Amino acid sequence: MDSCPCIKNIILLDSEGNRVAVKYYSDEWPTNSAKEAFEKALFSKTQKTNARTEAEIAMFENHIIVYKFVQDLHFFVTGAEGENELILVTVLQGFFDAVGLLLRGNVDKKEALENLDLILLCLDEIVDGGVILETDANAIAGKVASHSVDAAAPLSEQTISQALATAREHLARSLLK
Amino acid sequence: MAQPLVKKDDDRDDEADYSPFLGIEKGAVLQEARVFNDPQLDPRRCSQVITKLLYLLNQGETFTKVEATEVFFAVTKLFQSKDIGLRRMVYVMIKELSPSADEVIIVTSSLMKDMTSKTDMYRANAIRVLCRITDGTLLTQIERYLKQAIVDKNPVVASAALVSGIHLLQTNPEIVKRWSNEVQEAVQSRAALVQFHALALLHQIRQNDRLAVNKLVSSLTKGSVRSPLAQCLLIRYTSQVIRESANTQAADRPFYDFLEGCLRHKAEMVIFEAARAITELNCVTTRELTPAITVLQLFLSSSKPVLRFAAVRTLNKVAMTHPMAVTNCNIDMESLISDQNRSIATLAITTLLKTGNESSVDRLMKQITNFMSDIADEFKIVVVEAIRSLCLKFPLKHRSLMNFLSNILREEGGFDYKKAIVDSIVILIRDIPEAKETGLLHLCEFIEDCEFTYLSTQILHFLGIEGPKTSDPSKYIRYIYNRVHLENATVRAAAVSTLAKFGAMVDTLKPRIFVLLRRCLFDNDDEVRDRATLYLNTLGGDGAVVQTGEDVKEFLFGSLDIPLVNLENSLKNYEPSEESFDIYSVPREVKTQPLAEKKAPGKKPTGLGAPPAGPPSTVDAYEKLLSSIPEFANFGKLFKSSAPVELTEAETEYAVNVVKHIFDGHVVFQYNCTNTIPEQLLENVTVIVDASEAEEFAEVASKPLRSLPYDSPGQTFVAFEKPEGTPAIGKFSNMLRFIVKEVDPSTGEAEDDGVEDEYQLEELEVVAADYILKVGVSNFRNAWESMGADCERIDEYGLGPRESLAEAVNAVIDLLGMQPCEGTEVVPNNSRSHTCLLSGVYIGNVKVLVRLQFGLDGPKDVAMKLAVRSEDESVSDAIHEIVASG
């Protein structure tokens, strides 16, 4: 019996349901078309919900999915039916906030694609083969950014807390719109 | 990045459509990857190319073997660069490419160097990459470093090593188990996640050692765990220990205090985990539940949807077994009916339906009516099912609940939703006699305007059974006959059958029914005409009013007790000839084969050299196979074939399983053999069976297998004679005997000379259950009543201490080998008593029905009342004998 919390996948889609970055840790979706079908169904099921202030949750095909949206990006984390929902949401929040830090608050599809390397490294630092590696956004972003390839605008110029502040500010502004 | 910026035609928002990867192409990127080979590496450019490659993979693009190898070799060149960011991308890329064993060697030394580097980031990532791609042999070389890394000062490095250990434990358990000292040390780490990973690994290493897990839990619950995630793990392990500990008496349940203490933890994650663990305890008492319910109730009014969902989902489960414990939350629950998140709202509704008492039903129904209009079908189905069980609980309320169901039946909805409603009404009609007439009328109204042919025919069929038994059958005729006018051919045919049923059952209606049926003779569909003609002739519609004979009723409306799948197969195999199709030749065995087959093949890849003569998987195929062997051709009709029984351990040299074929006077053992050694060819394979412990059996024939090459299964058979029609039982010991020949692996040629050899197999038993066919009945109560009490035998048995009620139920089902009916094999959690219905056919084609009533007698002892009805009292006695001796 494997009682260790297990993440089945982490998915980042755009506002039309297209992939920005995904990572599957479970072999329940053996082919790319199975994955795409899952993402499509997931997207259409959650599209209409409002997951912008608080993370939302849904049961779907015997999985628990927690998700959160910002701008034109949709973040999803999938776990098994019996999983502790709050653990899943911790992972989601870690991913969500880390991306916010890494993109310095400008969290949208364009920025995410332009910094896809950061997003992919971020995924790599959160979960390893389904096992949760790190959930603290500062730690995740720190690990990714300490060797950011983007030399032109090094993140090291601003401290993490500054970046977090920028992200918050940005979020607040987007909410007021 | 020199990407051509392709502009889309629609001028909505150019900027939004911009992507750095627009128009990206695999071939071009692979070309670009040549920069990895430059003597002067440009780290920035290389990173960009890797990102593009990863983007392609992420979008579902695949590389051919050659492409992947090429990219892999190019990427390995990048280890020369000292750029940290680039190295990080290289690690991710190598993991994505998952190189083959011979390629891994190329990067091993570079990764091992990184593993001992001074940079923490290199150490951590190199460990993760190396452990992901390595095999067992390399692992022994790096084991020393991994052990060091587990206790590394840097938490990232320690976590990397521990998580890799968790993965490696699946493939190389013996190596990882040697690390337990270091892992134990890491459990005490100050870093939260190191503690979590170490605890997970330590538990997995020890999970088969109950005592060690027990010790681990009791030492850690004293309070040295800081990380919330680790605390959650500890809660899971603790409840596992509680579950396994023999003592379930609530008074001194070990560790309950620990779980209760966790309810006051500062992390919500831990609080919830503990609350959930408490609600899932075996035989949990109300006193134990209360604190958990209280914290869950607080979560119900949280602003976070996830918390509300988690709480309501858990309470919903609790409500199934302890509805009273949840009633305190009803007010919070009711406010959740209007929750934005429809999953939460549905769970709240269904919980309320479970916990509601008779007086609150009406108020609840009013609330639900508003709610139903704005949720999706899938949620509506859940609600309908909850209402059905509520109605069964409070039969007095059937009027308002039935009204609710008929109202929603009239509204818009998809097939599954409508079917759920119809099914519910049907069940209510069956189980609540007072609801019958209103329910039937609701169904009649529904088919007046029903767009689903399937549902119309189902309802018409049901009307045919229930309608004639009502006080005034004539009022249904109009609804039914309307179908004949207005519907498609399928429904018309069903309506004709239903009319005929009324005619057959209600003599006073007969003349009027005949008039209607005669009109149907002019229908433009032949099936409808045929049915009408058949009924008119058999029911005597051409002459005077006659009493309809029992046999005619049985012929026309009796239940078909043959599995439809088998009938379909038999009909497909039937070749038109002089001999007409014999319905009694259809096997009655319920097909359970595919499940057993799935378990049987072990881990063998089926792709390579797919067996040409694979073991036949269906009863049908077995029959064909056996009748094709002349020695067995005169044994008569195959009564039953068992599921394959493994006679060897998994992963031995030769894998053998056996299928027992039972005939009236014979038993045939079919040994399915697989040779798993590529260097061997087996010839003249037989199984030597010693039947000294099976006195009633005498060996009559044996059919050896001429040759058994590597990885292509073959069969050998041994047949026994036994007294006709009796359930003889016995034990058989088996020895595989064969001539083994060496095979040259390079040419595949076998040597000429072979050596005779033997291989001991496990014993095999023929048990009473082998003589009973799993044959289900659709309506157990009807079958039970119609069987009558003439040959009924009732007795009570004490089953002694059992692990749980469910375990006892399954043990008896397995012992009898009969088909559980109406889902009664499932025992709800925490129930103290259970009734299980079984049906089957005993050898000699005698139908048997069994009603088992289980009850818990004291904490563990299970008592059982066994009632058997069959067509032959000696068979009823035989069933009791099986249970008494089993």
PDB file of N, CA and C in Angstrom, chain B residues 706-757:
ATOM      1  N   ARG B 706       3.577 -31.765 -27.304  1.00  0.00           N
ATOM      2  CA  ARG B 706       4.731 -32.268 -28.046  1.00  0.00           C
ATOM      3  C   ARG B 706       5.952 -31.366 -27.846  1.00  0.00           C
ATOM      4  N   SER B 707       5.741 -30.066 -27.931  1.00  0.00           N
ATOM      5  CA  SER B 707       6.900 -29.186 -27.834  1.00  0.00           C
ATOM      6  C   SER B 707       6.492 -27.864 -27.217  1.00  0.00           C
ATOM      7  N   LEU B 708       7.347 -27.339 -26.359  1.00  0.00           N
ATOM      8  CA  LEU B 708       7.041 -26.074 -25.678  1.00  0.00           C
ATOM      9  C   LEU B 708       8.229 -25.137 -25.834  1.00  0.00           C
ATOM     10  N   PRO B 709       8.248 -24.351 -26.883  1.00  0.00           N
ATOM     11  CA  PRO B 709       9.363 -23.409 -27.060  1.00  0.00           C
ATOM     12  C   PRO B 709       9.234 -22.229 -26.095  1.00  0.00           C
ATOM     13  N   TYR B 710      10.254 -21.406 -26.078  1.00  0.00           N
ATOM     14  CA  TYR B 710      10.314 -20.265 -25.168  1.00  0.00           C
ATOM     15  C   TYR B 710       9.174 -19.290 -25.412  1.00  0.00           C
ATOM     16  N   ASP B 711       8.492 -18.914 -24.364  1.00  0.00           N
ATOM     17  CA  ASP B 711       7.516 -17.826 -24.383  1.00  0.00           C
ATOM     18  C   ASP B 711       6.335 -18.017 -25.312  1.00  0.00           C
ATOM     19  N   SER B 712       6.014 -19.276 -25.629  1.00  0.00           N
ATOM     20  CA  SER B 712       4.748 -19.428 -26.347  1.00  0.00           C
ATOM     21  C   SER B 712       3.981 -20.530 -25.626  1.00  0.00           C
ATOM     22  N   PRO B 713       2.958 -20.146 -24.911  1.00  0.00           N
ATOM     23  CA  PRO B 713       2.255 -21.073 -24.022  1.00  0.00           C
ATOM     24  C   PRO B 713       1.663 -22.264 -24.767  1.00  0.00           C
ATOM     25  N   GLY B 714       1.614 -23.376 -24.095  1.00  0.00           N
ATOM     26  CA  GLY B 714       1.000 -24.562 -24.675  1.00  0.00           C
ATOM     27  C   GLY B 714       0.207 -25.270 -23.597  1.00  0.00           C
ATOM     28  N   GLN B 715      -0.623 -26.241 -24.015  1.00  0.00           N
ATOM     29  CA  GLN B 715      -1.463 -26.920 -23.041  1.00  0.00           C
ATOM     30  C   GLN B 715      -1.249 -28.422 -23.072  1.00  0.00           C
ATOM     31  N   THR B 716      -1.297 -29.011 -21.881  1.00  0.00           N
ATOM     32  CA  THR B 716      -1.358 -30.457 -21.781  1.00  0.00           C
ATOM     33  C   THR B 716      -2.542 -30.796 -20.894  1.00  0.00           C
ATOM     34  N   PHE B 717      -3.149 -31.966 -21.169  1.00  0.00           N
ATOM     35  CA  PHE B 717      -4.398 -32.291 -20.475  1.00  0.00           C
ATOM     36  C   PHE B 717      -4.304 -33.634 -19.756  1.00  0.00           C
ATOM     37  N   VAL B 718      -5.008 -33.751 -18.641  1.00  0.00           N
ATOM     38  CA  VAL B 718      -5.169 -35.040 -17.987  1.00  0.00           C
ATOM     39  C   VAL B 718      -6.646 -35.169 -17.640  1.00  0.00           C
ATOM     40  N   ALA B 719      -7.215 -36.356 -17.956  1.00  0.00           N
ATOM     41  CA  ALA B 719      -8.643 -36.535 -17.705  1.00  0.00           C
ATOM     42  C   ALA B 719      -8.871 -37.610 -16.658  1.00  0.00           C
ATOM     43  N   PHE B 720      -9.880 -37.400 -15.835  1.00  0.00           N
ATOM     44  CA  PHE B 720     -10.236 -38.368 -14.793  1.00  0.00           C
ATOM     45  C   PHE B 720     -11.693 -38.744 -14.940  1.00  0.00           C
ATOM     46  N   GLU B 721     -11.968 -39.974 -14.511  1.00  0.00           N
ATOM     47  CA  GLU B 721     -13.347 -40.398 -14.460  1.00  0.00           C
ATOM     48  C   GLU B 721     -13.804 -40.242 -13.018  1.00  0.00           C
ATOM     49  N   LYS B 722     -15.060 -39.892 -12.840  1.00  0.00           N
ATOM     50  CA  LYS B 722     -15.571 -39.805 -11.473  1.00  0.00           C
ATOM     51  C   LYS B 722     -17.021 -40.259 -11.485  1.00  0.00           C
ATOM     52  N   PRO B 723     -17.580 -40.582 -10.325  1.00  0.00           N
ATOM     53  CA  PRO B 723     -18.979 -41.034 -10.303  1.00  0.00           C
ATOM     54  C   PRO B 723     -19.893 -39.975 -10.927  1.00  0.00           C
ATOM     55  N   GLU B 724     -20.813 -40.436 -11.708  1.00  0.00           N
ATOM     56  CA  GLU B 724     -21.625 -39.519 -12.496  1.00  0.00           C
ATOM     57  C   GLU B 724     -22.528 -38.643 -11.622  1.00  0.00           C
ATOM     58  N   GLY B 725     -22.547 -37.368 -11.917  1.00  0.00           N
ATOM     59  CA  GLY B 725     -23.525 -36.464 -11.286  1.00  0.00           C
ATOM     60  C   GLY B 725     -23.279 -36.145  -9.825  1.00  0.00           C
ATOM     61  N   THR B 726     -22.200 -36.642  -9.251  1.00  0.00           N
ATOM     62  CA  THR B 726     -21.966 -36.317  -7.843  1.00  0.00           C
ATOM     63  C   THR B 726     -20.806 -35.338  -7.726  1.00  0.00           C
ATOM     64  N   PRO B 727     -20.810 -34.571  -6.684  1.00  0.00           N
ATOM     65  CA  PRO B 727     -19.740 -33.597  -6.492  1.00  0.00           C
ATOM     66  C   PRO B 727     -18.546 -34.217  -5.780  1.00  0.00           C
ATOM     67  N   ALA B 728     -17.814 -35.075  -6.448  1.00  0.00           N
ATOM     68  CA  ALA B 728     -16.656 -35.708  -5.825  1.00  0.00           C
ATOM     69  C   ALA B 728     -15.562 -34.668  -5.631  1.00  0.00           C
ATOM     70  N   ILE B 729     -14.920 -34.710  -4.483  1.00  0.00           N
ATOM     71  CA  ILE B 729     -13.843 -33.749  -4.255  1.00  0.00           C
ATOM     72  C   ILE B 729     -12.556 -34.494  -3.929  1.00  0.00           C
ATOM     73  N   GLY B 730     -11.442 -33.821  -4.042  1.00  0.00           N
ATOM     74  CA  GLY B 730     -10.171 -34.470  -3.746  1.00  0.00           C
ATOM     75  C   GLY B 730      -9.000 -33.563  -4.022  1.00  0.00           C
ATOM     76  N   LYS B 731      -7.833 -34.061  -3.603  1.00  0.00           N
ATOM     77  CA  LYS B 731      -6.588 -33.308  -3.746  1.00  0.00           C
ATOM     78  C   LYS B 731      -5.690 -34.045  -4.717  1.00  0.00           C
ATOM     79  N   PHE B 732      -5.002 -33.290  -5.562  1.00  0.00           N
ATOM     80  CA  PHE B 732      -4.128 -33.917  -6.550  1.00  0.00           C
ATOM     81  C   PHE B 732      -2.749 -33.290  -6.462  1.00  0.00           C
ATOM     82  N   SER B 733      -1.705 -34.105  -6.455  1.00  0.00           N
ATOM     83  CA  SER B 733      -0.376 -33.500  -6.530  1.00  0.00           C
ATOM     84  C   SER B 733       0.157 -33.669  -7.947  1.00  0.00           C
ATOM     85  N   ASN B 734       0.909 -32.691  -8.388  1.00  0.00           N
ATOM     86  CA  ASN B 734       1.284 -32.625  -9.792  1.00  0.00           C
ATOM     87  C   ASN B 734       2.788 -32.553  -9.974  1.00  0.00           C
ATOM     88  N   MET B 735       3.279 -33.205 -11.011  1.00  0.00           N
ATOM     89  CA  MET B 735       4.688 -33.151 -11.342  1.00  0.00           C
ATOM     90  C   MET B 735       4.799 -32.917 -12.840  1.00  0.00           C
ATOM     91  N   LEU B 736       5.511 -31.869 -13.214  1.00  0.00           N
ATOM     92  CA  LEU B 736       5.699 -31.585 -14.634  1.00  0.00           C
ATOM     93  C   LEU B 736       6.868 -32.436 -15.118  1.00  0.00           C
ATOM     94  N   ARG B 737       6.654 -33.265 -16.143  1.00  0.00           N
ATOM     95  CA  ARG B 737       7.742 -34.099 -16.662  1.00  0.00           C
ATOM     96  C   ARG B 737       7.964 -33.751 -18.134  1.00  0.00           C
ATOM     97  N   PHE B 738       9.222 -33.641 -18.552  1.00  0.00           N
ATOM     98  CA  PHE B 738       9.496 -33.199 -19.925  1.00  0.00           C
ATOM     99  C   PHE B 738      10.911 -33.571 -20.325  1.00  0.00           C
ATOM    100  N   ILE B 739      11.198 -33.441 -21.590  1.00  0.00           N
ATOM    101  CA  ILE B 739      12.564 -33.607 -22.087  1.00  0.00           C
ATOM    102  C   ILE B 739      13.070 -32.222 -22.433  1.00  0.00           C
ATOM    103  N   VAL B 740      14.187 -31.836 -21.823  1.00  0.00           N
ATOM    104  CA  VAL B 740      14.681 -30.492 -22.049  1.00  0.00           C
ATOM    105  C   VAL B 740      15.836 -30.522 -23.037  1.00  0.00           C
ATOM    106  N   LYS B 741      15.807 -29.594 -24.012  1.00  0.00           N
ATOM    107  CA  LYS B 741      16.873 -29.497 -25.010  1.00  0.00           C
ATOM    108  C   LYS B 741      17.456 -28.098 -24.978  1.00  0.00           C
ATOM    109  N   GLU B 742      18.765 -28.022 -25.044  1.00  0.00           N
ATOM    110  CA  GLU B 742      19.423 -26.715 -25.056  1.00  0.00           C
ATOM    111  C   GLU B 742      19.156 -26.015 -26.388  1.00  0.00           C
ATOM    112  N   VAL B 743      18.983 -24.721 -26.348  1.00  0.00           N
ATOM    113  CA  VAL B 743      18.784 -23.955 -27.580  1.00  0.00           C
ATOM    114  C   VAL B 743      19.930 -22.962 -27.700  1.00  0.00           C
ATOM    115  N   ASP B 744      20.515 -22.911 -28.876  1.00  0.00           N
ATOM    116  CA  ASP B 744      21.573 -21.932 -29.115  1.00  0.00           C
ATOM    117  C   ASP B 744      20.906 -20.572 -29.305  1.00  0.00           C
ATOM    118  N   PRO B 745      21.146 -19.632 -28.403  1.00  0.00           N
ATOM    119  CA  PRO B 745      20.410 -18.363 -28.480  1.00  0.00           C
ATOM    120  C   PRO B 745      20.688 -17.582 -29.763  1.00  0.00           C
ATOM    121  N   SER B 746      21.875 -17.776 -30.352  1.00  0.00           N
ATOM    122  CA  SER B 746      22.184 -16.989 -31.550  1.00  0.00           C
ATOM    123  C   SER B 746      21.425 -17.500 -32.762  1.00  0.00           C
ATOM    124  N   THR B 747      21.321 -18.827 -32.896  1.00  0.00           N
ATOM    125  CA  THR B 747      20.659 -19.354 -34.090  1.00  0.00           C
ATOM    126  C   THR B 747      19.219 -19.744 -33.818  1.00  0.00           C
ATOM    127  N   GLY B 748      18.895 -20.011 -32.539  1.00  0.00           N
ATOM    128  CA  GLY B 748      17.549 -20.474 -32.245  1.00  0.00           C
ATOM    129  C   GLY B 748      17.368 -21.957 -32.517  1.00  0.00           C
ATOM    130  N   GLU B 749      18.477 -22.638 -32.898  1.00  0.00           N
ATOM    131  CA  GLU B 749      18.389 -24.075 -33.177  1.00  0.00           C
ATOM    132  C   GLU B 749      18.474 -24.861 -31.876  1.00  0.00           C
ATOM    133  N   ALA B 750      17.664 -25.911 -31.766  1.00  0.00           N
ATOM    134  CA  ALA B 750      17.750 -26.749 -30.577  1.00  0.00           C
ATOM    135  C   ALA B 750      18.710 -27.900 -30.838  1.00  0.00           C
ATOM    136  N   GLU B 751      19.394 -28.318 -29.787  1.00  0.00           N
ATOM    137  CA  GLU B 751      20.276 -29.486 -29.932  1.00  0.00           C
ATOM    138  C   GLU B 751      19.433 -30.731 -30.076  1.00  0.00           C
ATOM    139  N   ASP B 752      20.072 -31.782 -30.619  1.00  0.00           N
ATOM    140  CA  ASP B 752      19.304 -33.003 -30.867  1.00  0.00           C
ATOM    141  C   ASP B 752      19.036 -33.778 -29.595  1.00  0.00           C
ATOM    142  N   ASP B 753      20.035 -33.809 -28.718  1.00  0.00           N
ATOM    143  CA  ASP B 753      19.873 -34.643 -27.532  1.00  0.00           C
ATOM    144  C   ASP B 753      19.190 -33.868 -26.421  1.00  0.00           C
ATOM    145  N   GLY B 754      18.269 -34.513 -25.753  1.00  0.00           N
ATOM    146  CA  GLY B 754      17.600 -33.869 -24.630  1.00  0.00           C
ATOM    147  C   GLY B 754      17.771 -34.702 -23.373  1.00  0.00           C
ATOM    148  N   VAL B 755      17.512 -34.091 -22.260  1.00  0.00           N
ATOM    149  CA  VAL B 755      17.588 -34.774 -20.968  1.00  0.00           C
ATOM    150  C   VAL B 755      16.207 -34.773 -20.348  1.00  0.00           C
ATOM    151  N   GLU B 756      15.854 -35.894 -19.786  1.00  0.00           N
ATOM    152  CA  GLU B 756      14.550 -35.942 -19.124  1.00  0.00           C
ATOM    153  C   GLU B 756      14.642 -35.225 -17.779  1.00  0.00           C
ATOM    154  N   ASP B 757      13.624 -34.473 -17.459  1.00  0.00           N
ATOM    155  CA  ASP B 757      13.677 -33.722 -16.209  1.00  0.00           C
ATOM    156  C   ASP B 757      12.269 -33.607 -15.632  1.00  0.00           C
TER     157      ASP B 757
END
